[in-house]
Amino acid sequence: MNSIEEIWQQILDIIARDITPTAYNTWFSDCKAVDISDCKLVLHTSSDFKRGIIVNRFGNTIRAALYDLFSCDFELEVLAGDELLDYTQSQGKSRSPYPEMEGYNFDNFVVGPSNKFAHAAAIAVANNPGKVYNPLFIYGNSGLGKTHLLLAIGERILRERPQFKIAYLKGDDFTNELIHSISTGTGEEFRGKYRSMDLLLMDDIQFISGKISTQEEFFHTFNSIYEAGHQIVLTADRPPREMATLDDRIRTRIEGGLMADVQPPDIETRTAIIINKAASLGLVLPKDVVDFIAESITSNIRQIEGVVKRLTAYKEIMNDSITIASVKRAIKDVIRVGNYIPTPEVIIEESARYYSLQPNELRGQRRSKNTAMARQVSMYLMRNLTNLSLVDIGNQYEGRNHSTVLASIRKVEDMIKSDPDMAATVRDISSNINSRS
Ligand code: ADP
Ligand code: MG
């Protein structure tokens, strides 16, 4: 017995012996244990009335049960309704903060046909972590609300179950931490840390595909958390079957849980998002402006937000009234940024990362097989994803001219044609690059 839930369940079992099931349900169905420390138990229930009953009618039983368990006289505090929020916030200061979660919750997530399923699944998981859909896997293109839903789950669970150990990390954070723990000989700590989580929120797991040691470690982490009955939520920019170099065991695990996709929003949802976002920035947009934005930006909510934010800035900085002309300007700015051409640095970084190398090893002269392969792939991707000339590409590397670059690119082209694994690798790296837009 160690978790607070288990302790509370034991006490509930004792209480249940003495009262009818109806009475038990009435008073305890929504009573949860929030915190236990220093001979004090904190509970939460929905109303002030229920609190009174719990304290006056059951307080002694609860304290007696705690005394039996811990040989210590316990103080009992029962929070009701909204008090939990204040309590969590006051405690939150001493707990590990999750600044990422700020601003992301279910209240400011607009639900429409495109995300209804993913939203419902996220709510179910947030209300019953570890009990319903495990793992929950949310996937879809960039800018459609995956991270928002992931963090909203975390935000709700943190608020309602402040004792939960929660980890939020991105696929590449996991890799970086793992590598760091190996190089500093702290592998055990790394393992212990993640495997003991009550809730693992891992964003953008496409970044771990292809990396063998990371996937191995992730698989074991996944199993420990899953087998302990704790919740895992994952996101990615594509379904598992399209992550060609994802470990089959991880794929199978994901497919055994619930997979929910997010699609581009329809026009009504886009309209609602624009109005909500503007309202949260203190802006009321004329209807023709709302409609114009909703019709112009169709496939990326991040871009919709970008336009609304820009309009707010125009209004503040230039005291402009918002017209269709200013909206067109804002849209042009946002779309230009959105039409993503990766830099050579990003391409080299992602190629290096995939092969577990450092960017400077790719830029340098090392000739090991792995390094040469990563370098050639990065040249191929630079040719395909940017407008750089062969000479420009050669300048990114030590001692490469346009003809060595061309030879490398040809070689990768041939390999892609003859080897499906190679084609998959290049596709994965290129998706990783694009998801950094
Ligand atoms: P993804 O992780 O899928 O790339 P995000 O979750 O980061 O996308 O969403 C991009 C931006 O759009 C965020 O600022 C998010 O708050 C907002 N957003 C996405 N979907 C919605 C929605 N349904 N309602 C309100 N805001 C949304
Ligand atoms: Mg995201």
Coordinates of N, CA, C and O and ligand atoms in Angstrom, one line a residue, residues 103-112 114-115 119 138-151 203-204 235-237 262 265 269 272-274 276-277 300-306 309 435, ligand 1:
G103 N -2.6 28.4 -20.0 CA -3.3 28.8 -21.2 C -4.0 27.7 -22.0 O -4.7 28.0 -22.9
Y104 N -3.7 26.5 -21.6 CA -4.3 25.4 -22.4 C -5.2 24.6 -21.5 O -4.8 24.0 -20.5
N105 N -6.5 24.7 -21.8 CA -7.4 23.9 -21.0 C -8.6 23.5 -21.8 O -8.7 23.9 -23.0
F106 N -9.6 22.8 -21.3 CA -10.7 22.4 -22.1 C -11.7 23.5 -22.3 O -12.4 23.5 -23.3
D107 N -11.7 24.5 -21.4 CA -12.6 25.6 -21.5 C -12.3 26.4 -22.8 O -13.2 27.0 -23.4
N108 N -11.1 26.6 -23.1 CA -10.8 27.4 -24.3 C -10.5 26.6 -25.5 O -9.8 27.1 -26.4
F109 N -11.0 25.4 -25.5 CA -10.8 24.5 -26.7 C -12.2 24.5 -27.4 O -13.2 24.1 -26.8
V110 N -12.2 24.9 -28.7 CA -13.5 25.0 -29.4 C -13.7 23.6 -30.0 O -12.8 23.1 -30.8
V111 N -14.9 23.0 -29.8 CA -15.2 21.7 -30.3 C -16.0 21.7 -31.5 O -17.0 22.5 -31.6
G112 N -15.6 21.0 -32.5 CA -16.4 20.9 -33.8 C -16.3 19.5 -34.3 O -15.6 18.6 -33.7
S114 N -14.5 18.2 -36.5 CA -13.1 17.8 -36.8 C -12.3 17.3 -35.6 O -11.3 16.6 -35.8
N115 N -12.8 17.7 -34.4 CA -12.0 17.3 -33.3 C -12.8 16.7 -32.1 O -12.3 16.5 -31.0
H119 N -11.4 15.2 -28.7 CA -11.8 16.0 -27.5 C -12.5 15.1 -26.4 O -12.2 15.1 -25.2
I138 N -3.1 10.8 -29.9 CA -3.8 11.8 -30.7 C -2.9 12.2 -31.9 O -1.7 12.5 -31.7
Y139 N -3.4 12.1 -33.1 CA -2.6 12.5 -34.2 C -3.2 13.4 -35.2 O -4.5 13.5 -35.3
G140 N -2.4 14.0 -36.0 CA -3.0 14.9 -37.1 C -1.9 15.9 -37.4 O -0.9 16.1 -36.8
N141 N -2.2 16.7 -38.5 CA -1.2 17.7 -39.0 C -1.0 18.8 -38.0 O -1.7 18.9 -37.0
S142 N 0.1 19.5 -38.3 CA 0.5 20.6 -37.4 C -0.6 21.7 -37.3 O -1.3 22.0 -38.2
G143 N -0.7 22.2 -36.1 CA -1.6 23.3 -35.9 C -3.1 23.0 -35.7 O -3.9 23.8 -35.8
L144 N -3.4 21.7 -35.4 CA -4.8 21.4 -35.2 C -5.2 21.1 -33.8 O -6.3 20.5 -33.6
G145 N -4.4 21.3 -32.8 CA -4.8 21.2 -31.4 C -4.4 20.0 -30.7 O -4.9 19.8 -29.6
K146 N -3.4 19.3 -31.2 CA -2.9 18.1 -30.4 C -2.3 18.5 -29.1 O -2.6 18.0 -28.1
T147 N -1.3 19.4 -29.2 CA -0.7 19.8 -28.0 C -1.6 20.5 -27.0 O -1.6 20.2 -25.8
H148 N -2.6 21.2 -27.5 CA -3.6 21.9 -26.7 C -4.4 20.8 -25.9 O -4.5 20.9 -24.6
L149 N -4.8 19.7 -26.6 CA -5.6 18.7 -25.9 C -4.7 18.0 -24.8 O -5.1 17.7 -23.7
L150 N -3.5 17.7 -25.2 CA -2.5 17.0 -24.3 C -2.3 17.8 -23.1 O -2.4 17.2 -21.9
L151 N -2.1 19.1 -23.2 CA -1.9 19.9 -22.0 C -3.1 20.1 -21.2 O -3.1 20.3 -20.0
D203 N 4.6 14.5 -26.2 CA 4.2 15.2 -27.4 C 5.1 14.9 -28.6 O 6.4 14.8 -28.4
D204 N 4.6 14.8 -29.7 CA 5.4 14.6 -31.0 C 6.3 13.4 -30.9 O 7.5 13.6 -31.1
T235 N 1.1 12.1 -28.6 CA 0.7 12.8 -29.9 C 1.7 12.5 -30.9 O 2.9 12.3 -30.6
A236 N 1.3 12.6 -32.2 CA 2.2 12.6 -33.3 C 1.6 13.3 -34.5 O 0.4 13.5 -34.5
D237 N 2.4 13.6 -35.5 CA 1.8 14.2 -36.7 C 1.3 13.3 -37.7 O 0.9 13.7 -38.8
V262 N -7.2 14.5 -35.2 CA -7.7 15.8 -35.4 C -7.6 16.2 -36.8 O -6.6 16.0 -37.4
P265 N -10.4 22.1 -39.2 CA -11.8 22.5 -38.7 C -12.7 22.9 -39.9 O -12.2 23.5 -40.9
T269 N -16.5 25.9 -37.1 CA -15.5 25.8 -36.0 C -14.5 26.9 -36.2 O -14.1 27.5 -35.2
A272 N -15.9 30.1 -34.9 CA -16.0 30.1 -33.4 C -14.6 30.3 -32.8 O -14.4 31.1 -31.9
I273 N -13.6 29.7 -33.4 CA -12.2 29.9 -32.9 C -11.8 31.3 -33.0 O -11.2 31.9 -32.1
I274 N -12.1 31.9 -34.2 CA -11.6 33.3 -34.4 C -12.3 34.2 -33.4 O -11.7 35.1 -32.8
N276 N -13.6 33.5 -30.5 CA -13.1 33.2 -29.1 C -11.7 33.8 -28.9 O -11.4 34.4 -27.9
K277 N -10.8 33.6 -29.9 CA -9.5 34.0 -29.7 C -9.4 35.5 -29.6 O -8.7 36.1 -28.8
N300 N -5.1 25.3 -40.7 CA -4.2 25.4 -39.6 C -4.6 26.4 -38.6 O -4.7 27.6 -38.9
I301 N -5.0 25.9 -37.4 CA -5.5 26.8 -36.3 C -4.4 27.7 -35.8 O -4.7 28.9 -35.4
R302 N -3.2 27.3 -35.8 CA -2.1 28.1 -35.4 C -2.0 29.4 -36.3 O -1.8 30.5 -35.8
Q303 N -2.3 29.2 -37.6 CA -2.3 30.4 -38.5 C -3.5 31.3 -38.2 O -3.3 32.5 -38.2
I304 N -4.6 30.7 -37.9 CA -5.8 31.5 -37.6 C -5.5 32.4 -36.4 O -5.7 33.6 -36.4
E305 N -4.9 31.7 -35.4 CA -4.5 32.5 -34.2 C -3.5 33.6 -34.5 O -3.6 34.7 -34.0
G306 N -2.6 33.2 -35.4 CA -1.5 34.2 -35.8 C -2.2 35.5 -36.4 O -1.7 36.6 -36.1
K309 N -3.9 37.5 -33.6 CA -2.9 38.2 -32.8 C -2.3 39.4 -33.5 O -2.1 40.5 -33.0
S435 N 8.0 19.2 -39.4 CA 7.2 19.4 -38.2 C 7.9 20.5 -37.3 O 7.4 20.8 -36.3
Ligands
ADP1 P1 -0.6 20.9 -32.8 O1 0.0 20.4 -31.5 O2 -1.6 20.0 -33.4 O3 0.4 21.4 -33.8 P2 -1.5 23.1 -31.1 O4 -2.3 22.3 -30.1 O5 -0.2 23.7 -30.7 O6 -1.4 22.2 -32.5 O7 -2.5 24.2 -31.6 C1 -2.1 25.4 -32.3 C2 -2.7 26.6 -31.7 O8 -4.1 26.6 -32.0 C3 -2.6 26.6 -30.2 O9 -2.4 28.0 -29.8 C4 -4.0 26.2 -29.7 O10 -4.4 26.7 -28.5 C5 -4.9 26.6 -30.9 N1 -6.0 25.7 -31.1 C6 -5.9 24.5 -31.7 N2 -7.2 23.9 -31.8 C7 -8.0 24.7 -31.1 C8 -9.4 24.6 -30.8 N3 -10.2 23.6 -31.1 N4 -9.9 25.7 -30.1 C9 -9.2 26.7 -29.7 N5 -7.8 26.8 -30.0 C10 -7.3 25.8 -30.7

